[in-house]
Tab-separated table of C-alpha atoms and ligand atoms in Angstrom:
chain	number	residue	atom	x	y	z
A	1	MET	CA	0.341	-0.074	-0.099
A	2	LYS	CA	1.316	3.481	-0.753
A	3	GLU	CA	2.485	5.698	1.906
A	4	LYS	CA	-0.499	8.734	1.048
A	5	THR	CA	-3.799	6.702	1.078
A	6	ARG	CA	-7.283	8.346	0.861
A	7	PRO	CA	-10.475	5.974	1.826
A	8	VAL	CA	-12.158	4.203	-1.039
A	9	ARG	CA	-15.254	5.810	0.393
A	10	ALA	CA	-13.847	9.485	-0.531
A	11	THR	CA	-13.366	8.532	-4.399
A	12	ALA	CA	-16.853	6.768	-4.491
A	13	VAL	CA	-19.773	8.193	-6.504
A	14	LYS	CA	-23.307	6.924	-6.090
A	15	ASN	CA	-26.057	7.200	-8.517
A	16	TYR	CA	-24.481	9.848	-10.782
A	17	PRO	CA	-27.280	10.656	-12.860
A	18	ALA	CA	-26.351	11.281	-17.185
A	19	HIS	CA	-28.897	12.032	-19.488
A	20	ILE	CA	-29.614	10.352	-22.562
A	21	PHE	CA	-29.175	13.610	-25.278
A	22	PRO	CA	-30.616	12.732	-28.991
A	23	GLN	CA	-26.879	12.186	-30.411
A	24	ASP	CA	-26.592	8.935	-28.282
A	25	LEU	CA	-29.443	7.139	-29.873
A	26	ASN	CA	-29.353	4.800	-32.758
A	27	PRO	CA	-31.606	5.177	-35.655
A	28	GLN	CA	-34.071	3.097	-33.697
A	29	ASP	CA	-34.385	5.341	-30.815
A	30	LYS	CA	-32.175	2.958	-28.364
A	31	MET	CA	-29.312	4.417	-26.519
A	32	PHE	CA	-26.522	3.858	-28.658
A	33	GLY	CA	-23.837	1.689	-26.977
A	34	GLY	CA	-20.537	3.553	-27.259
A	35	MET	CA	-22.250	6.216	-25.239
A	36	LEU	CA	-22.552	4.170	-22.620
A	37	VAL	CA	-18.715	3.548	-22.892
A	38	ALA	CA	-17.752	7.270	-23.126
A	39	THR	CA	-19.853	8.197	-20.195
A	40	MET	CA	-18.065	5.394	-17.763
A	41	ASP	CA	-14.876	6.094	-18.800
A	42	LYS	CA	-15.792	10.105	-18.522
A	43	LEU	CA	-16.864	9.465	-14.841
A	44	ALA	CA	-13.964	6.742	-14.275
A	45	GLY	CA	-11.501	9.909	-15.459
A	46	THR	CA	-13.286	12.412	-12.944
A	47	LEU	CA	-13.063	10.394	-10.369
A	48	PHE	CA	-9.131	9.540	-11.182
A	49	PHE	CA	-8.479	13.001	-11.498
A	50	ASN	CA	-10.357	14.160	-8.269
A	51	HIS	CA	-8.242	11.462	-6.354
A	52	THR	CA	-4.825	12.156	-7.694
A	53	ASP	CA	-5.484	16.434	-7.071
A	54	GLY	CA	-5.413	16.374	-11.069
A	55	GLN	CA	-2.850	14.085	-12.028
A	56	SER	CA	-2.623	13.076	-15.647
A	57	TYR	CA	-3.745	9.971	-16.860
A	58	GLY	CA	-4.651	7.732	-19.770
A	59	THR	CA	-7.037	4.853	-19.995
A	60	LYS	CA	-5.197	1.757	-20.128
A	61	CYS	CA	-7.736	-0.929	-20.759
A	62	ILE	CA	-11.080	-1.363	-20.160
A	63	ASP	CA	-12.508	-4.942	-19.118
A	64	GLY	CA	-15.808	-6.430	-20.881
A	65	ILE	CA	-19.219	-4.181	-21.558
A	66	PRO	CA	-22.069	-6.407	-21.627
A	67	PHE	CA	-25.138	-4.935	-22.121
A	68	ASP	CA	-27.947	-6.460	-20.295
A	69	VAL	CA	-31.099	-4.152	-20.968
A	70	THR	CA	-32.080	-2.322	-23.937
A	71	VAL	CA	-32.053	1.736	-22.917
A	72	TYR	CA	-34.669	3.801	-24.437
A	73	LYS	CA	-35.205	7.360	-25.677
A	74	GLY	CA	-36.181	9.665	-22.203
A	75	ASP	CA	-34.799	6.948	-19.825
A	76	LEU	CA	-32.479	8.001	-17.547
A	77	LEU	CA	-28.901	6.088	-16.532
A	78	LEU	CA	-27.457	6.115	-12.968
A	79	LEU	CA	-24.060	5.369	-12.489
A	80	ASP	CA	-21.938	4.087	-9.451
A	81	ALA	CA	-18.305	4.134	-9.315
A	82	SER	CA	-15.037	3.952	-7.166
A	83	ILE	CA	-11.425	3.224	-7.219
A	84	ASN	CA	-11.183	-0.539	-5.746
A	85	ARG	CA	-7.382	-0.386	-5.890
A	86	THR	CA	-4.154	1.404	-6.678
A	87	TRP	CA	-0.691	0.020	-7.355
A	88	ASN	CA	1.921	1.418	-8.444
A	89	THR	CA	1.210	3.507	-11.669
A	90	SER	CA	-1.928	2.321	-11.924
A	91	CYS	CA	-5.411	1.923	-10.442
A	92	GLU	CA	-8.780	-0.338	-11.376
A	93	ILE	CA	-11.867	1.794	-11.406
A	94	GLY	CA	-15.457	-0.227	-10.996
A	95	VAL	CA	-17.979	1.352	-12.916
A	96	ARG	CA	-21.599	-0.109	-12.314
A	97	ALA	CA	-24.516	1.709	-14.927
A	98	SER	CA	-28.195	1.300	-14.210
A	99	VAL	CA	-31.205	2.659	-15.939
A	100	LYS	CA	-34.289	4.233	-14.874
A	101	ARG	CA	-37.155	3.546	-16.840
A	102	LYS	CA	-39.403	6.869	-17.972
A	103	ARG	CA	-42.489	4.922	-18.418
A	104	THR	CA	-42.969	2.503	-15.019
A	105	GLY	CA	-39.799	4.401	-12.756
A	106	LYS	CA	-38.126	1.166	-11.892
A	107	ILE	CA	-34.327	0.471	-11.830
A	108	GLN	CA	-32.577	-2.293	-13.665
A	109	HIS	CA	-28.683	-3.192	-14.010
A	110	LEU	CA	-27.464	-2.115	-17.166
A	111	SER	CA	-23.622	-2.956	-17.252
A	112	SER	CA	-20.975	-3.150	-14.728
A	113	THR	CA	-17.033	-2.976	-15.904
A	114	TYR	CA	-13.438	-2.535	-14.611
A	115	PHE	CA	-10.945	0.243	-15.940
A	116	THR	CA	-7.792	0.322	-15.557
A	117	PHE	CA	-6.254	3.789	-15.401
A	118	VAL	CA	-2.457	4.957	-15.483
A	119	ALA	CA	-1.094	8.233	-14.035
A	120	THR	CA	1.166	9.447	-16.847
A	121	GLU	CA	3.785	12.512	-17.225
A	122	GLU	CA	4.866	13.915	-20.669
A	123	LEU	CA	8.482	14.205	-21.139
A	124	ASP	CA	10.978	16.684	-22.520
A	125	GLU	CA	11.661	14.201	-25.307
A	126	ILE	CA	9.591	13.638	-29.263
A	127	ASP	CA	8.640	10.509	-29.832
A	128	PRO	CA	9.304	9.953	-33.323
A	129	GLU	CA	6.197	7.756	-34.389
A	130	SER	CA	4.050	10.943	-33.085
A	131	GLY	CA	5.888	13.958	-33.134
A	132	HIS	CA	4.469	14.676	-29.741
A	133	PRO	CA	6.042	14.658	-26.691
A	134	LYS	CA	6.628	11.098	-24.999
A	135	ILE	CA	3.940	10.124	-22.555
A	136	VAL	CA	5.013	7.434	-19.957
A	137	ALA	CA	3.795	5.958	-16.504
A	138	ALA	CA	4.420	7.842	-13.401
A	139	PRO	CA	3.633	6.821	-9.818
A	140	MET	CA	0.191	7.523	-8.601
A	141	ARG	CA	0.575	10.724	-5.959
A	142	TYR	CA	-2.212	8.405	-3.693
A	143	GLY	CA	-3.249	4.843	-2.911
A	144	VAL	CA	-6.817	4.227	-1.427
A	145	SER	CA	-7.144	2.309	2.211
A	146	PRO	CA	-10.241	-0.035	1.646
A	147	GLU	CA	-12.543	-0.189	5.051
A	148	THR	CA	-15.848	-1.913	4.733
A	149	LYS	CA	-16.662	-5.475	4.218
A	150	ASP	CA	-17.440	-4.860	0.567
A	151	GLU	CA	-14.606	-2.415	-0.413
A	152	ILE	CA	-11.549	-4.724	1.082
A	153	GLN	CA	-13.296	-8.092	-1.303
A	154	ARG	CA	-13.142	-5.653	-4.055
A	155	TYR	CA	-9.513	-4.542	-3.131
A	156	MET	CA	-8.499	-7.946	-2.522
A	157	GLU	CA	-10.275	-9.330	-6.027
A	158	ALA	CA	-8.910	-6.185	-8.125
A	159	ASN	CA	-5.281	-8.031	-7.450
A	160	VAL	CA	-6.667	-11.562	-9.300
A	161	ARG	CA	-8.256	-9.470	-12.176
A	162	ARG	CA	-5.139	-7.608	-12.543
A	163	LYS	CA	-2.826	-10.384	-12.921
A	164	GLU	CA	-5.403	-11.804	-14.943
A	165	ARG	CA	-4.858	-8.158	-17.491
A	166	LEU	CA	-1.167	-8.806	-17.221
A	167	GLN	CA	-1.046	-12.259	-18.254
A	168	GLU	CA	-3.329	-11.683	-21.420
A	169	ARG	CA	-1.211	-8.809	-22.239
A	170	LEU	CA	2.066	-10.848	-22.184
A	171	GLN	CA	0.027	-13.420	-23.924
A	172	LYS	CA	-0.672	-10.761	-27.072
A	173	THR	CA	3.361	-9.545	-26.918
A	174	LYS	CA	4.391	-13.176	-27.086
A	175	ALA	CA	1.869	-13.777	-30.090
A	176	ALA	CA	2.305	-10.563	-31.938
B	201	COA	C1	-0.634	4.721	-20.320
B	201	COA	C2	0.818	4.531	-20.920
B	201	COA	C3	1.829	5.469	-20.894
B	201	COA	C4	1.375	3.272	-20.390
B	201	COA	O1	2.746	2.956	-20.698
B	201	COA	P1	3.309	1.397	-21.044
B	201	COA	O2	4.436	1.526	-21.554
B	201	COA	O3	1.828	0.856	-22.001
B	201	COA	O4	2.509	0.471	-19.690
B	201	COA	P2	3.440	0.620	-18.268
B	201	COA	O5	4.278	-0.856	-19.009
B	201	COA	O6	4.685	1.140	-18.063
B	201	COA	O7	3.096	0.027	-17.535
B	201	COA	C5	2.269	0.949	-16.776
B	201	COA	C6	1.390	0.481	-15.560
B	201	COA	O8	-0.104	0.023	-16.581
B	201	COA	C7	-0.330	-1.015	-15.908
B	201	COA	N1	-0.534	-2.099	-16.990
B	201	COA	C8	-0.376	-2.187	-18.551
B	201	COA	N2	-0.935	-2.762	-19.490
B	201	COA	C9	-1.922	-3.383	-18.155
B	201	COA	C10	-3.035	-4.482	-18.983
B	201	COA	N3	-3.198	-4.842	-20.579
B	201	COA	N4	-3.696	-4.106	-17.974
B	201	COA	C11	-4.239	-3.717	-16.607
B	201	COA	N5	-2.655	-3.016	-16.241
B	201	COA	C12	-1.487	-2.647	-16.988
B	201	COA	C13	1.205	-1.838	-15.463
B	201	COA	O9	0.975	-2.917	-14.682
B	201	COA	C14	1.749	-0.504	-14.906
B	201	COA	O10	1.078	-0.449	-13.663
B	201	COA	P3	1.491	-0.599	-12.370
B	201	COA	O11	3.058	0.341	-12.380
B	201	COA	O12	0.671	0.172	-11.196
B	201	COA	O13	2.548	-1.898	-11.964
B	201	COA	C15	0.567	4.350	-22.436
B	201	COA	O14	0.192	2.661	-22.492
B	201	COA	C16	-0.311	4.940	-23.162
B	201	COA	O15	0.082	6.131	-23.113
B	201	COA	N6	-1.287	4.571	-23.336
B	201	COA	C17	-2.190	5.304	-24.311
B	201	COA	C18	-3.371	6.008	-23.063
B	201	COA	C19	-4.707	6.763	-24.063
B	201	COA	O16	-4.330	7.656	-24.573
B	201	COA	N7	-5.621	6.097	-23.778
B	201	COA	C20	-7.225	7.027	-24.035
B	201	COA	C21	-7.408	6.044	-25.196
B	201	COA	S1	-6.445	6.367	-26.891
């Protein structure tokens, strides 16, 4: 665990509401799936930024995003998110999306996934491939400390998921 930590609960948001705008709909007036991914990614980025007092970052990877139900025009998205665990330069942010139905007022689970964000810094050196300053991973300013039973469980499980992601990365590197 890092020397400087903040409680997981200080990173968390619950029932964050997100409207679905006309440009978020497909031609059948149902929500376009990419809208959910973008909304979750933006929220995860906001949590990261807030937790680290404005450290630069990049979304390194997103786990699978299932869509459990159809979202219709007029429905409202409700998102819960928190930083589950931090490591040296990276962290896992869990995001859960529900949908509040316009017609019935009922709330249904829509999707849950995990984002891996990496704290970054820009070097003076120019990257010859992009022509922009090189961006590298940097140590995260703050870790997180889990307190409740659920937070501790997510904290432990995050390590297992991270191992699987790094294993997959290794296999892809070998196959390339
Ligand atoms: C973020 C970036 C600088 C990281 O550089 P990298 O060389 O790929 O990654 P590194 O090997 O330095 O590892 C950095 C961290 O990511 C973690 N990591 C790397 N690949 C990972 C993966 N597939 N899953 C989970 N974690 C991963 C490493 O474990 C390390 O974390 P740690 O220090 O906490 O252990 C670089 O990948 C980048 O700039 N990516 C683009 C990010 C971006 O723009 N995203 C928006 C979409 S385009």
